[in-house]
């Protein structure tokens, strides 16, 4: 056994050694996933860099009171909806304005067409 | 508080909205922290946190236990509201990471403390350069303590996709930290 090892020499590599070396090369090039241990250092640093942020007591209490009020309204059958926002109002306004503009345009066209049809009779 | 206790609180809130307060007290700080990290200022964080809980109390009746914790449902609401917020304002998440970095322990040696401060600044730079979805993933994992499956529920992705994104993110962080001289020695 020892003689056979001697004939292979000190630089002889087993298939496992070759696989380890090949995998290391692939990992260095991002072609093979890194072991979980590779990320422990990064994860350790991240854990301390993203601390939780607490809400202010004033905000917490105010929101709790508002939620309680909403809950009581819902309980009593009053439906409280969140503010619809300006977008819906703008859309409704735009729709009404479009209808008004269309009506004005139709009126103008009808008025002008009548004026044109009367004009030859007045001159003749 | 056990899972059973939480289930009882959810059931109570579904039957009577006034019982929602217990769930609110349990999660308000976590939701606020999550929102704050996404929007980067107190005013919008408070506004969005309020909307999260108003929406939650309004839809608590439709909540169904699908094997994920109740917090994942809340985070999902917050995630959607924040996405709308960013879309409406065409803003990118801007978080003052300088405010988030924990200060060093006072009893440390000045040299090691200075080195640690330098490392934290570098880490801040690296985190700042990450894509918003990757930072959100890290926040949900490290700050909120959610599992990959729960994060997938929040972000609307599969557990496998989250795991893959997480590894890519760590790989990117590790590479960027090494570039900046913070060596993380690992036997490849």
XYZ file of N, CA, C and O in Angstrom, chain B residues 21-122:
408
model
N -58.396 45.366 18.399
C -57.352 46.094 19.116
C -56.205 45.207 19.592
O -55.046 45.638 19.580
N -56.514 43.992 19.970
C -55.453 43.098 20.452
C -54.478 42.757 19.331
O -53.258 42.713 19.545
N -55.030 42.525 18.142
C -54.164 42.235 16.990
C -53.353 43.470 16.617
O -52.180 43.369 16.243
N -53.996 44.618 16.716
C -53.303 45.873 16.420
C -52.113 46.062 17.360
O -50.996 46.347 16.915
N -52.352 45.903 18.645
C -51.280 46.097 19.621
C -50.121 45.132 19.371
O -48.964 45.460 19.584
N -50.458 43.957 18.890
C -49.441 42.943 18.695
C -48.542 43.265 17.503
O -47.351 42.961 17.513
N -49.109 43.870 16.468
C -48.370 43.992 15.218
C -48.031 45.414 14.801
O -47.328 45.600 13.803
N -48.511 46.408 15.507
C -48.335 47.777 15.009
C -46.855 48.160 14.862
O -46.463 48.776 13.855
N -46.032 47.768 15.818
C -44.623 48.159 15.733
C -43.915 47.453 14.575
O -43.085 48.056 13.885
N -44.237 46.192 14.383
C -43.581 45.451 13.298
C -43.985 46.000 11.946
O -43.154 46.150 11.041
N -45.268 46.299 11.784
C -45.732 46.845 10.506
C -45.147 48.237 10.277
O -44.690 48.570 9.177
N -45.129 49.030 11.349
C -44.565 50.376 11.219
C -43.098 50.306 10.800
O -42.647 51.043 9.916
N -42.353 49.427 11.434
C -40.931 49.292 11.123
C -40.732 48.879 9.667
O -39.885 49.438 8.956
N -41.524 47.935 9.241
C -41.444 47.467 7.852
C -41.753 48.608 6.881
O -41.029 48.819 5.905
N -42.809 49.345 7.159
C -43.204 50.450 6.280
C -42.133 51.539 6.294
O -41.757 52.063 5.234
N -41.625 51.839 7.478
C -40.621 52.893 7.575
C -39.385 52.563 6.741
O -38.827 53.428 6.066
N -38.957 51.327 6.791
C -37.789 50.937 6.009
C -38.049 51.040 4.516
O -37.116 51.157 3.723
N -39.311 50.975 4.125
C -39.629 51.047 2.685
C -39.779 52.486 2.210
O -39.495 52.787 1.066
N -40.262 53.387 3.057
C -40.547 54.744 2.591
C -39.536 55.771 3.111
O -39.353 56.814 2.486
N -38.911 55.492 4.239
C -37.788 56.310 4.671
C -38.121 57.593 5.405
O -37.223 58.391 5.670
N -39.382 57.824 5.727
C -39.675 59.005 6.545
C -40.884 58.726 7.432
O -41.749 57.898 7.103
N -40.920 59.422 8.556
C -41.919 59.151 9.591
C -43.328 59.489 9.100
O -44.277 58.727 9.329
N -43.459 60.607 8.412
C -44.789 61.067 7.998
C -45.486 60.019 7.127
O -46.629 59.613 7.409
N -44.816 59.582 6.074
C -45.432 58.595 5.179
C -45.548 57.228 5.851
O -46.485 56.479 5.575
N -44.590 56.923 6.719
C -44.671 55.641 7.432
C -45.922 55.593 8.313
O -46.630 54.576 8.358
N -46.208 56.689 8.991
C -47.405 56.724 9.843
C -48.677 56.675 9.000
O -49.640 55.971 9.334
N -48.674 57.415 7.900
C -49.847 57.427 7.026
C -50.122 56.029 6.466
O -51.267 55.536 6.522
N -49.095 55.386 5.965
C -49.287 54.068 5.365
C -49.611 53.005 6.411
O -50.412 52.103 6.159
N -48.996 53.126 7.571
C -49.312 52.172 8.643
C -50.792 52.293 9.024
O -51.468 51.278 9.246
N -51.281 53.514 9.087
C -52.704 53.715 9.387
C -53.566 53.033 8.336
O -54.543 52.349 8.654
N -53.190 53.213 7.079
C -53.981 52.608 6.000
C -53.976 51.082 6.079
O -54.974 50.435 5.792
N -52.815 50.548 6.456
C -52.710 49.082 6.577
C -53.744 48.567 7.575
O -54.499 47.621 7.297
N -53.800 49.218 8.735
C -54.699 48.706 9.773
C -56.159 49.047 9.498
O -57.049 48.277 9.854
N -56.403 50.169 8.827
C -57.785 50.450 8.433
C -58.268 49.407 7.426
O -59.402 48.944 7.485
N -57.388 49.070 6.493
C -57.773 48.050 5.517
C -57.934 46.694 6.187
O -58.845 45.931 5.860
N -57.038 46.401 7.114
C -57.095 45.104 7.797
C -58.398 44.959 8.588
O -59.067 43.921 8.513
N -58.763 46.008 9.329
C -59.984 45.897 10.141
C -61.217 45.854 9.237
O -62.220 45.221 9.578
N -61.125 46.477 8.064
C -62.254 46.462 7.147
C -62.423 45.108 6.460
O -63.516 44.748 6.049
N -61.303 44.383 6.293
C -61.351 43.113 5.564
C -61.095 41.903 6.453
O -60.886 40.812 5.944
N -61.082 42.120 7.756
C -60.786 40.997 8.656
C -61.804 39.865 8.478
O -61.486 38.691 8.660
N -63.002 40.236 8.065
C -64.028 39.214 7.861
C -63.723 38.261 6.729
O -64.204 37.121 6.709
N -62.903 38.713 5.783
C -62.575 37.862 4.632
C -61.273 37.093 4.841
O -60.885 36.303 3.975
N -60.600 37.342 5.965
C -59.327 36.654 6.200
C -59.563 35.162 6.413
O -60.442 34.755 7.154
N -58.739 34.368 5.733
C -58.807 32.918 5.915
C -57.406 32.401 6.201
O -56.452 32.807 5.539
N -57.311 31.530 7.167
C -56.031 30.939 7.518
C -55.605 29.980 6.416
O -56.258 28.964 6.175
N -54.519 30.328 5.734
C -54.021 29.476 4.658
C -52.685 28.847 5.028
O -51.891 28.497 4.153
N -52.450 28.741 6.305
C -51.223 28.101 6.763
C -50.097 29.075 7.032
O -49.015 28.666 7.440
N -50.330 30.359 6.764
C -49.321 31.374 7.044
C -49.766 32.173 8.261
O -50.961 32.274 8.536
N -48.810 32.763 8.958
C -49.207 33.557 10.133
C -50.000 34.795 9.718
O -49.886 35.273 8.581
N -50.756 35.302 10.656
C -51.569 36.495 10.396
C -50.692 37.670 9.963
O -51.096 38.504 9.153
N -49.459 37.696 10.501
C -48.565 38.806 10.159
C -48.289 38.837 8.660
O -48.129 39.913 8.082
N -48.210 37.658 8.022
C -47.945 37.635 6.575
C -49.069 38.318 5.816
O -48.835 38.990 4.797
N -50.290 38.179 6.307
C -51.444 38.849 5.685
C -51.304 40.373 5.818
O -51.536 41.112 4.872
N -50.895 40.805 7.003
C -50.699 42.243 7.222
C -49.553 42.785 6.359
O -49.659 43.856 5.758
N -48.456 42.028 6.329
C -47.324 42.469 5.502
C -47.721 42.536 4.030
O -47.246 43.393 3.286
N -48.573 41.631 3.616
C -49.027 41.623 2.222
C -49.827 42.901 1.923
O -49.643 43.528 0.877
N -50.708 43.268 2.844
C -51.459 44.522 2.688
C -50.486 45.700 2.617
O -50.597 46.570 1.745
N -49.528 45.705 3.528
C -48.556 46.807 3.563
C -47.743 46.844 2.270
O -47.522 47.917 1.697
N -47.320 45.678 1.822
C -46.529 45.609 0.591
C -47.303 46.220 -0.581
O -46.750 47.003 -1.366
N -48.581 45.880 -0.703
C -49.396 46.391 -1.814
C -49.602 47.906 -1.693
O -49.518 48.624 -2.687
N -49.869 48.374 -0.484
C -50.072 49.813 -0.297
C -48.783 50.593 -0.588
O -48.828 51.675 -1.193
N -47.666 50.038 -0.166
C -46.392 50.712 -0.422
C -46.086 50.719 -1.925
O -45.586 51.715 -2.466
N -46.401 49.612 -2.591
C -46.178 49.571 -4.051
C -47.013 50.651 -4.731
O -46.530 51.346 -5.637
N -48.263 50.809 -4.301
C -49.112 51.865 -4.861
C -48.535 53.243 -4.550
O -48.568 54.141 -5.392
N -48.052 53.372 -3.343
C -47.468 54.656 -2.914
C -46.286 55.032 -3.798
O -46.169 56.167 -4.266
N -45.418 54.077 -4.042
C -44.254 54.346 -4.892
C -44.691 54.627 -6.331
O -44.138 55.499 -6.995
N -45.686 53.891 -6.788
C -46.135 54.078 -8.165
C -46.769 55.457 -8.332
O -46.498 56.155 -9.306
N -47.597 55.847 -7.369
C -48.253 57.149 -7.471
C -47.255 58.296 -7.456
O -47.454 59.320 -8.080
N -46.209 58.109 -6.727
C -45.248 59.207 -6.605
C -44.032 59.016 -7.478
O -43.155 59.879 -7.532
N -44.001 57.890 -8.178
C -42.850 57.573 -9.036
C -41.537 57.764 -8.286
O -40.591 58.361 -8.781
N -41.567 57.254 -7.064
C -40.371 57.378 -6.242
C -39.729 56.024 -6.070
O -40.378 55.010 -6.131
N -38.490 56.063 -5.850
C -37.790 54.858 -5.418
C -37.701 54.886 -3.893
O -37.691 55.958 -3.308
N -37.676 53.718 -3.279
C -37.546 53.707 -1.820
C -36.280 54.443 -1.382
O -35.218 54.246 -1.943
N -36.446 55.321 -0.448
C -35.302 56.084 0.032
C -35.273 55.957 1.547
O -36.133 56.486 2.237
N -34.317 55.251 2.035
C -34.226 55.048 3.478
C -32.921 55.627 3.979
O -31.861 55.400 3.404
N -33.042 56.409 5.010
C -31.834 56.990 5.577
C -31.139 55.932 6.404
O -31.357 55.817 7.597
N -30.317 55.170 5.734
C -29.680 54.044 6.412
C -28.767 54.505 7.545
O -28.537 53.771 8.491
N -28.291 55.736 7.416
C -27.419 56.221 8.491
C -28.152 56.189 9.823
O -27.568 55.956 10.867
N -29.472 56.426 9.749
C -30.252 56.439 10.988
C -30.512 55.032 11.514
O -30.915 54.857 12.657
N -30.336 54.053 10.639
C -30.691 52.698 11.030
C -29.525 51.935 11.646
O -29.708 50.911 12.270
N -28.329 52.444 11.415
C -27.162 51.711 11.877
C -27.051 51.820 13.385
O -27.125 52.905 13.956
N -26.881 50.691 14.001
C -26.772 50.671 15.469
C -25.435 51.247 15.894
O -24.405 50.977 15.282
N -25.463 52.025 16.932
C -24.209 52.603 17.405
C -23.373 51.548 18.114
O -23.889 50.558 18.631
N -22.095 51.777 18.141
C -21.183 50.811 18.748
C -21.317 50.799 20.259
O -21.806 51.746 20.862
N -20.845 49.726 20.841
C -20.860 49.638 22.287
C -19.799 50.571 22.864
O -18.670 50.604 22.378
N -20.127 51.324 23.919
C -19.191 52.323 24.416
C -17.929 51.737 25.041
O -16.909 52.398 25.086
N -17.990 50.498 25.498
C -16.828 49.970 26.200
C -15.769 49.410 25.257
O -14.740 48.926 25.697
N -16.002 49.475 23.974
C -15.043 48.916 23.044
C -13.802 49.794 22.945
O -13.840 50.983 23.227
N -12.713 49.188 22.473
C -11.494 49.958 22.247
C -11.718 50.939 21.108
O -12.414 50.622 20.142
N -11.126 52.112 21.178
C -11.334 53.110 20.124
C -10.955 52.598 18.744
O -11.631 52.886 17.765
N -9.857 51.808 18.669
C -9.416 51.340 17.348
C -10.456 50.408 16.732
O -10.844 50.550 15.568
N -10.893 49.455 17.539
C -11.855 48.488 17.014
C -13.180 49.171 16.729
O -13.891 48.837 15.776
N -13.508 50.185 17.536
C -14.748 50.907 17.319
C -14.698 51.672 15.997
O -15.654 51.680 15.229
N -13.569 52.323 15.747
C -13.420 53.060 14.491
C -13.498 52.109 13.309
O -14.135 52.408 12.289
N -12.854 50.957 13.458
C -12.894 49.969 12.377
C -14.322 49.492 12.146
O -14.775 49.345 11.011
N -15.030 49.292 13.231
C -16.410 48.830 13.114
C -17.283 49.885 12.448
O -18.152 49.578 11.626
N -17.036 51.142 12.807
C -17.792 52.231 12.175
C -17.532 52.261 10.678
O -18.448 52.457 9.876
N -16.277 52.079 10.317
C -15.927 52.060 8.888
C -16.650 50.927 8.185
O -17.199 51.094 7.088
N -16.645 49.753 8.817
C -17.304 48.597 8.222
C -18.795 48.856 8.049
O -19.398 48.483 7.038
N -19.381 49.506 9.042
C -20.822 49.771 8.961
C -21.137 50.763 7.847
O -22.149 50.644 7.177
N -20.265 51.729 7.698
C -20.481 52.689 6.607
C -20.418 51.987 5.264
O -21.210 52.266 4.364
N -19.456 51.089 5.153
C -19.339 50.342 3.905
C -20.572 49.474 3.687
O -21.106 49.397 2.567
